[in-house]
Amino acid sequence: MKKGQFFIIGVILLAVSISVLVYNFMTVEKASIYLFEAGTDHDFRNIVTSITEKNDQIEGDGWWNTSWKIRKLVSISAVAGNPTEINLSISSADIASCEKEIRVINSTGEIDSDVTADTGCNVTFTIATGNYYMYYNNSAASKPAYRNTVSGNEGATYSVAGREYIGELCTHLETIYLQKGIYLNCTESETGDWSRLNYTIDFKSKEFEFYGYIN
Amino acid sequence: MVGLKNKKGYVYFIEIIIIIVLLGIIFTSFVESEQRVFEYKQQENLRNTGYGVLHNLDKINVLGPALAAKNFTRIRGYIEESISKTDGFDIDYINATGCYSVNATSLSGHQTYCNATNASTQNTIVSTYYTYSRNNTPQTIRIYLWRKL
């Protein structure tokens, strides 16, 4: 073999070595970036934490049934005759049918109640002083067997608290993560005992993917 | 003989140059790589700090009441005391109606997309969300952090 050939072989080996080294360094650098740029775990942690805390709140507040997404607290301080008609001032955007959706719950559970009309949602039932929760916003609900369309006594003294809504978390999370370039598809469904909500999460970021239920 | 000697010297010279270049590439790549790892570690530490501060505010029952009352002065005060003096921060507030930059005492204009006013002037920033879901409607604080030094 001639000396010139050794030189050519040496140059080729060097070129190969340099290529391997450069490739290795690029790979190491990329691996380092992915290793330490792990912002995604905070994002996913935030999703899990907010969902579990929401469910803890729903459960802790004694939400009667998570299929009904909105409730209002009615506090009655004076009774002026029964049955009594309560004006709930429900927004038409929150309810499709008063006859089907309204449920009245006290400390013992669901009690019979009527409505004055299918829209407008004044509720008539036999009251005593104390607290009642009015649940609504469940378009899949059926009209209960006890329900009639009647009016009642309007003389009671009572206050109606603001609405409590348990159905906004998915929309909120989808909105904020869209702004961070992370794909998130979140849907709510009921658990078997209606005490918590199931959240189906489809999460895709640069480093991490998840599909499954969180509750 | 003289020509062959000169050629040998030329080959050795080329080999030495190649070795020096090779060593230079290796050393530069190594230093650069280490520097990048260090920077990313720093950024990840900042992100951890941001999330941790907001999480702790939630756990000591400050965040929920402050958000309910829109008391951002209190939130900013706690964050300021919790992070290093060499780090800067800014926050955005996001609720059902949109995203707001949070100035010292109040919410400034509604924006479609979040962009904290002070954070937008920094070169390298990290951000993380913390969502408080226990109030009637979910609310999120986006905290931006950067190193001042």
Coordinates of C-alpha atoms in Angstrom, one line a residue:
Chain A
M1 CA 0.0 0.0 0.0
K2 CA 1.4 3.4 -0.9
K3 CA 1.9 6.2 1.7
G4 CA -0.6 8.4 -0.1
Q5 CA -3.3 5.8 0.5
F6 CA -2.6 5.8 4.2
F7 CA -3.1 9.6 4.2
I8 CA -6.4 9.3 2.4
I9 CA -7.6 6.5 4.8
G10 CA -6.5 8.7 7.7
V11 CA -8.4 11.7 6.4
I12 CA -11.5 9.5 5.9
L13 CA -11.2 8.1 9.4
L14 CA -10.9 11.6 10.9
A15 CA -13.9 12.8 8.9
V16 CA -15.9 9.9 10.3
S17 CA -14.7 10.6 13.8
I18 CA -15.6 14.3 13.6
S19 CA -19.1 13.4 12.3
V20 CA -19.6 10.9 15.1
L21 CA -18.5 13.4 17.7
V22 CA -20.6 16.2 16.3
Y23 CA -23.6 13.9 16.2
N24 CA -23.0 12.8 19.7
F25 CA -22.7 16.3 21.0
M26 CA -25.9 17.4 19.2
T27 CA -27.7 14.4 20.7
V28 CA -26.4 15.1 24.2
E29 CA -27.4 18.7 24.0
K30 CA -30.9 17.8 22.7
A31 CA -31.3 15.2 25.5
S32 CA -30.2 17.8 28.0
I33 CA -32.8 20.3 26.8
Y34 CA -35.6 17.8 26.9
L35 CA -34.4 16.7 30.3
F36 CA -34.5 20.1 31.9
E37 CA -37.2 21.9 29.9
A38 CA -39.8 19.8 31.6
G39 CA -42.4 22.6 32.0
T40 CA -45.0 20.1 30.9
D41 CA -45.1 18.3 34.2
H42 CA -46.2 21.5 35.9
D43 CA -48.9 21.9 33.3
F44 CA -50.2 18.4 33.7
R45 CA -49.8 18.6 37.5
N46 CA -51.9 21.8 37.4
I47 CA -54.6 20.0 35.4
V48 CA -54.7 17.0 37.9
T49 CA -54.6 19.3 40.9
S50 CA -57.4 21.6 39.7
I51 CA -59.6 18.6 38.8
T52 CA -59.1 16.8 42.1
E53 CA -59.6 20.0 44.1
K54 CA -62.8 20.8 42.1
N55 CA -64.1 17.3 42.8
D56 CA -63.2 17.6 46.5
Q57 CA -65.1 20.8 46.6
I58 CA -68.2 19.2 44.9
E59 CA -68.1 16.3 47.3
G60 CA -67.4 18.5 50.4
D61 CA -70.2 20.9 49.5
G62 CA -72.6 17.9 49.4
W63 CA -73.6 18.4 45.8
W64 CA -76.8 16.4 45.4
N65 CA -76.1 15.0 41.9
T66 CA -73.4 16.1 39.4
S67 CA -75.8 15.6 36.5
W68 CA -77.3 18.9 37.6
K69 CA -74.6 21.5 37.0
I70 CA -76.1 24.6 38.7
R71 CA -77.7 25.2 42.1
K72 CA -79.0 28.1 44.0
L73 CA -79.4 28.3 47.8
V74 CA -82.8 29.6 49.0
S75 CA -82.9 30.7 52.6
I76 CA -86.4 31.1 54.0
S77 CA -86.7 33.3 57.1
A78 CA -90.5 33.7 57.3
V79 CA -93.5 31.6 56.1
A80 CA -96.7 33.2 55.0
G81 CA -98.7 30.3 53.9
N82 CA -98.2 27.0 52.0
P83 CA -97.5 26.0 49.3
T84 CA -95.2 28.9 48.6
E85 CA -94.0 30.2 45.3
I86 CA -90.3 31.1 45.1
N87 CA -88.9 33.3 42.4
L88 CA -85.5 32.0 41.4
S89 CA -84.6 34.5 38.6
I90 CA -83.0 31.8 36.5
S91 CA -81.4 32.9 33.3
S92 CA -83.0 31.3 30.2
A93 CA -79.5 30.4 29.0
D94 CA -79.1 28.0 32.0
I95 CA -82.3 26.0 31.6
A96 CA -84.2 24.5 28.7
S97 CA -87.3 23.3 30.6
C98 CA -88.3 24.2 34.2
E99 CA -90.8 21.4 34.4
K100 CA -88.1 18.8 33.6
E101 CA -85.0 20.2 35.2
I102 CA -85.8 21.9 38.6
R103 CA -85.2 19.8 41.7
V104 CA -85.7 21.0 45.3
I105 CA -83.4 19.5 47.9
N106 CA -83.3 20.0 51.6
S107 CA -81.3 18.3 54.3
T108 CA -83.3 15.1 54.0
G109 CA -83.1 14.9 50.2
E110 CA -85.4 15.6 47.2
I111 CA -88.8 17.0 48.0
D112 CA -91.9 17.4 45.8
S113 CA -92.2 20.7 44.0
D114 CA -94.2 22.3 41.2
V115 CA -93.4 25.1 38.8
T116 CA -95.6 27.9 37.7
A117 CA -94.7 27.5 34.0
D118 CA -92.2 25.7 31.9
T119 CA -90.3 29.0 31.4
G120 CA -89.6 31.6 34.1
C121 CA -89.0 28.9 36.7
N122 CA -90.9 30.1 39.8
V123 CA -91.0 27.0 42.0
T124 CA -93.9 26.1 44.3
F125 CA -93.5 23.8 47.3
T126 CA -94.3 23.4 51.0
I127 CA -91.8 25.4 52.9
A128 CA -90.5 25.8 56.5
T129 CA -87.9 28.3 57.6
G130 CA -84.4 27.0 56.7
N131 CA -82.3 26.3 53.6
Y132 CA -83.2 24.7 50.3
Y133 CA -81.1 24.1 47.3
M134 CA -82.6 24.4 43.8
Y135 CA -80.8 22.3 41.3
Y136 CA -81.1 22.8 37.5
N137 CA -79.1 22.9 34.2
N138 CA -79.5 19.2 33.2
S139 CA -81.0 19.0 29.8
A140 CA -81.2 15.2 30.0
A141 CA -83.6 15.3 33.0
S142 CA -87.1 14.0 32.7
K143 CA -90.2 15.6 34.2
P144 CA -90.7 14.0 37.7
A145 CA -93.9 12.2 38.4
Y146 CA -94.9 14.7 41.2
R147 CA -94.5 17.8 39.1
N148 CA -97.6 20.0 38.2
T149 CA -97.9 23.4 36.9
V150 CA -99.4 25.5 39.7
S151 CA -98.8 28.8 41.5
G152 CA -98.4 29.3 45.3
N153 CA -98.4 31.8 48.1
E154 CA -96.0 34.7 47.3
G155 CA -95.8 36.2 50.8
A156 CA -92.8 34.4 52.3
T157 CA -89.6 36.2 53.3
Y158 CA -86.6 34.6 51.6
S159 CA -83.3 35.3 49.9
V160 CA -81.8 33.6 46.8
A161 CA -78.0 33.3 46.7
G162 CA -76.0 33.5 43.5
R163 CA -75.7 30.5 41.2
E164 CA -73.0 27.8 41.9
Y165 CA -71.8 26.2 38.7
I166 CA -69.7 23.0 38.5
G167 CA -69.3 22.8 34.7
E168 CA -66.7 25.4 33.7
L169 CA -63.4 23.7 34.5
C170 CA -62.9 21.9 31.2
T171 CA -63.6 25.0 29.1
H172 CA -61.2 27.0 31.3
L173 CA -58.4 24.5 31.1
E174 CA -58.7 24.2 27.3
T175 CA -58.6 27.9 26.9
I176 CA -55.5 28.5 29.0
Y177 CA -53.5 25.6 27.5
L178 CA -54.4 26.7 24.0
Q179 CA -52.6 29.9 24.8
K180 CA -49.5 27.9 25.7
G181 CA -49.4 25.8 22.6
I182 CA -50.5 22.6 24.3
Y183 CA -53.3 20.5 22.9
L184 CA -55.9 19.7 25.5
N185 CA -59.3 18.1 25.0
C186 CA -61.3 17.8 28.2
T187 CA -64.8 16.4 28.6
E188 CA -66.9 15.9 31.7
S189 CA -69.0 12.9 32.6
E190 CA -70.7 11.6 35.7
T191 CA -69.3 9.0 38.0
G192 CA -71.4 6.1 39.0
D193 CA -72.5 7.6 42.3
W194 CA -72.9 11.2 40.9
S195 CA -70.8 12.6 43.8
R196 CA -67.8 13.6 41.6
L197 CA -67.2 14.4 38.0
N198 CA -65.1 12.2 35.6
Y199 CA -62.8 14.3 33.4
T200 CA -61.6 12.6 30.2
I201 CA -58.3 14.3 29.4
D202 CA -56.5 14.1 26.0
F203 CA -53.2 16.0 26.6
K204 CA -50.5 16.4 24.1
S205 CA -47.4 18.6 24.5
K206 CA -43.9 18.5 23.0
E207 CA -42.6 16.1 25.7
F208 CA -45.6 14.4 27.1
E209 CA -48.9 12.8 26.1
F210 CA -51.7 11.5 28.2
Y211 CA -55.1 10.1 27.5
G212 CA -57.3 8.9 30.4
Y213 CA -59.7 9.7 33.2
I214 CA -59.1 11.9 36.2
N215 CA -61.6 12.4 39.0
Chain B
M1 CA 15.3 12.3 -0.5
V2 CA 14.9 16.0 0.2
G3 CA 11.4 16.1 -1.5
L4 CA 10.2 13.0 0.5
K5 CA 11.4 14.6 3.8
N6 CA 9.5 17.8 3.0
K7 CA 6.3 15.8 2.1
K8 CA 6.5 14.0 5.5
G9 CA 6.8 17.3 7.3
Y10 CA 3.8 18.6 5.4
V11 CA 1.7 15.5 6.4
Y12 CA 2.7 15.9 10.1
F13 CA 1.8 19.6 10.0
I14 CA -1.6 18.8 8.5
E15 CA -2.2 16.1 11.1
I16 CA -1.3 18.5 14.0
I17 CA -3.7 21.1 12.6
I18 CA -6.4 18.5 12.3
I19 CA -5.9 17.4 15.9
I20 CA -5.9 20.9 17.2
V21 CA -9.1 21.7 15.2
L22 CA -10.7 18.4 16.5
L23 CA -9.8 19.2 20.1
G24 CA -11.1 22.7 19.7
I25 CA -14.4 21.4 18.4
I26 CA -14.7 18.9 21.2
F27 CA -13.8 21.5 23.9
T28 CA -16.2 24.2 22.5
S29 CA -19.0 21.7 22.1
F30 CA -18.5 20.5 25.6
V31 CA -18.5 24.0 27.2
E32 CA -21.5 25.1 25.2
S33 CA -23.4 22.0 26.0
E34 CA -22.6 22.4 29.8
Q35 CA -23.6 26.0 29.6
R36 CA -27.0 25.1 28.0
V37 CA -27.7 22.4 30.6
F38 CA -26.9 24.9 33.3
E39 CA -29.2 27.5 31.8
Y40 CA -32.1 25.0 31.4
K41 CA -31.5 23.8 35.0
Q42 CA -31.8 27.4 36.1
Q43 CA -35.0 28.0 34.1
E44 CA -36.5 24.8 35.4
N45 CA -35.7 25.8 39.0
L46 CA -37.5 29.1 38.3
R47 CA -40.5 27.3 37.0
N48 CA -40.5 25.0 40.0
T49 CA -40.3 28.1 42.3
G50 CA -43.2 29.8 40.5
Y51 CA -45.5 26.8 40.7
G52 CA -44.4 26.0 44.3
V53 CA -45.1 29.6 45.5
L54 CA -48.6 29.6 44.1
H55 CA -49.3 26.1 45.4
N56 CA -48.2 27.1 48.9
L57 CA -50.4 30.2 48.8
D58 CA -53.2 27.9 48.0
K59 CA -52.3 25.5 50.8
I60 CA -52.2 28.2 53.4
N61 CA -55.6 29.4 52.2
V62 CA -54.4 32.8 50.9
L63 CA -54.9 32.3 47.2
G64 CA -58.6 31.4 47.1
P65 CA -59.9 34.3 49.2
A66 CA -57.5 36.7 47.5
L67 CA -58.8 35.6 44.1
A68 CA -62.4 35.8 45.2
A69 CA -61.8 39.3 46.4
K70 CA -59.6 40.2 43.4
N71 CA -57.0 41.2 45.9
F72 CA -53.9 41.0 43.7
T73 CA -51.8 43.3 45.9
R74 CA -51.9 40.5 48.5
I75 CA -50.9 37.8 46.0
R76 CA -48.1 39.9 44.6
G77 CA -46.9 40.7 48.1
Y78 CA -46.7 37.0 49.0
I79 CA -44.9 36.1 45.8
E80 CA -42.4 39.0 46.2
E81 CA -41.6 37.7 49.7
S82 CA -41.3 34.1 48.6
I83 CA -38.9 34.4 45.6
S84 CA -35.3 35.4 45.5
K85 CA -34.4 39.1 45.3
T86 CA -32.4 38.3 42.2
D87 CA -35.5 37.0 40.4
G88 CA -38.2 39.1 38.8
F89 CA -41.8 38.1 38.3
D90 CA -45.1 39.3 36.8
I91 CA -48.5 37.7 36.8
D92 CA -51.5 37.4 34.5
Y93 CA -55.0 36.6 35.7
I94 CA -57.3 34.5 33.6
N95 CA -61.0 33.8 34.3
A96 CA -64.1 33.0 32.2
T97 CA -64.1 36.4 30.5
G98 CA -60.5 36.5 29.4
C99 CA -56.9 37.3 30.3
Y100 CA -55.8 40.3 32.3
S101 CA -52.4 41.7 33.1
V102 CA -52.2 42.3 36.8
N103 CA -50.6 45.6 37.7
A104 CA -49.6 46.4 41.3
T105 CA -53.1 46.9 42.6
S106 CA -55.6 46.2 39.8
L107 CA -56.4 44.3 36.6
S108 CA -55.5 46.2 33.5
G109 CA -57.1 45.8 30.1
H110 CA -58.7 42.6 28.9
Q111 CA -56.7 40.7 26.3
T112 CA -57.4 37.8 24.1
Y113 CA -54.0 36.4 24.7
C114 CA -52.0 36.6 27.9
N115 CA -48.9 38.8 27.9
A116 CA -47.8 40.2 31.2
T117 CA -46.6 43.7 30.7
N118 CA -43.3 43.6 32.6
A119 CA -42.5 40.1 31.5
S120 CA -42.6 41.0 27.8
T121 CA -39.5 43.2 28.2
Q122 CA -37.3 40.4 29.5
N123 CA -35.0 38.3 27.4
T124 CA -35.4 34.9 29.0
I125 CA -38.5 34.1 30.9
V126 CA -40.3 31.0 32.1
S127 CA -43.9 30.8 33.0
T128 CA -46.3 28.3 34.7
Y129 CA -50.0 28.2 35.4
Y130 CA -51.7 27.6 38.7
T131 CA -55.5 27.1 38.5
Y132 CA -57.7 27.6 41.5
S133 CA -60.8 25.6 40.9
R134 CA -62.5 25.8 44.3
N135 CA -64.2 29.1 43.8
N136 CA -67.5 29.2 41.9
T137 CA -65.7 29.7 38.6
P138 CA -62.1 28.5 37.9
Q139 CA -59.4 31.1 37.9
T140 CA -55.8 30.8 36.8
I141 CA -52.7 32.8 37.7
R142 CA -49.9 32.6 35.1
I143 CA -46.7 33.6 36.8
Y144 CA -43.7 34.7 34.7
L145 CA -40.2 34.6 36.2
W146 CA -36.8 35.7 35.1
R147 CA -33.4 36.2 36.6
K148 CA -32.4 39.8 37.1
L149 CA -28.7 39.1 37.1

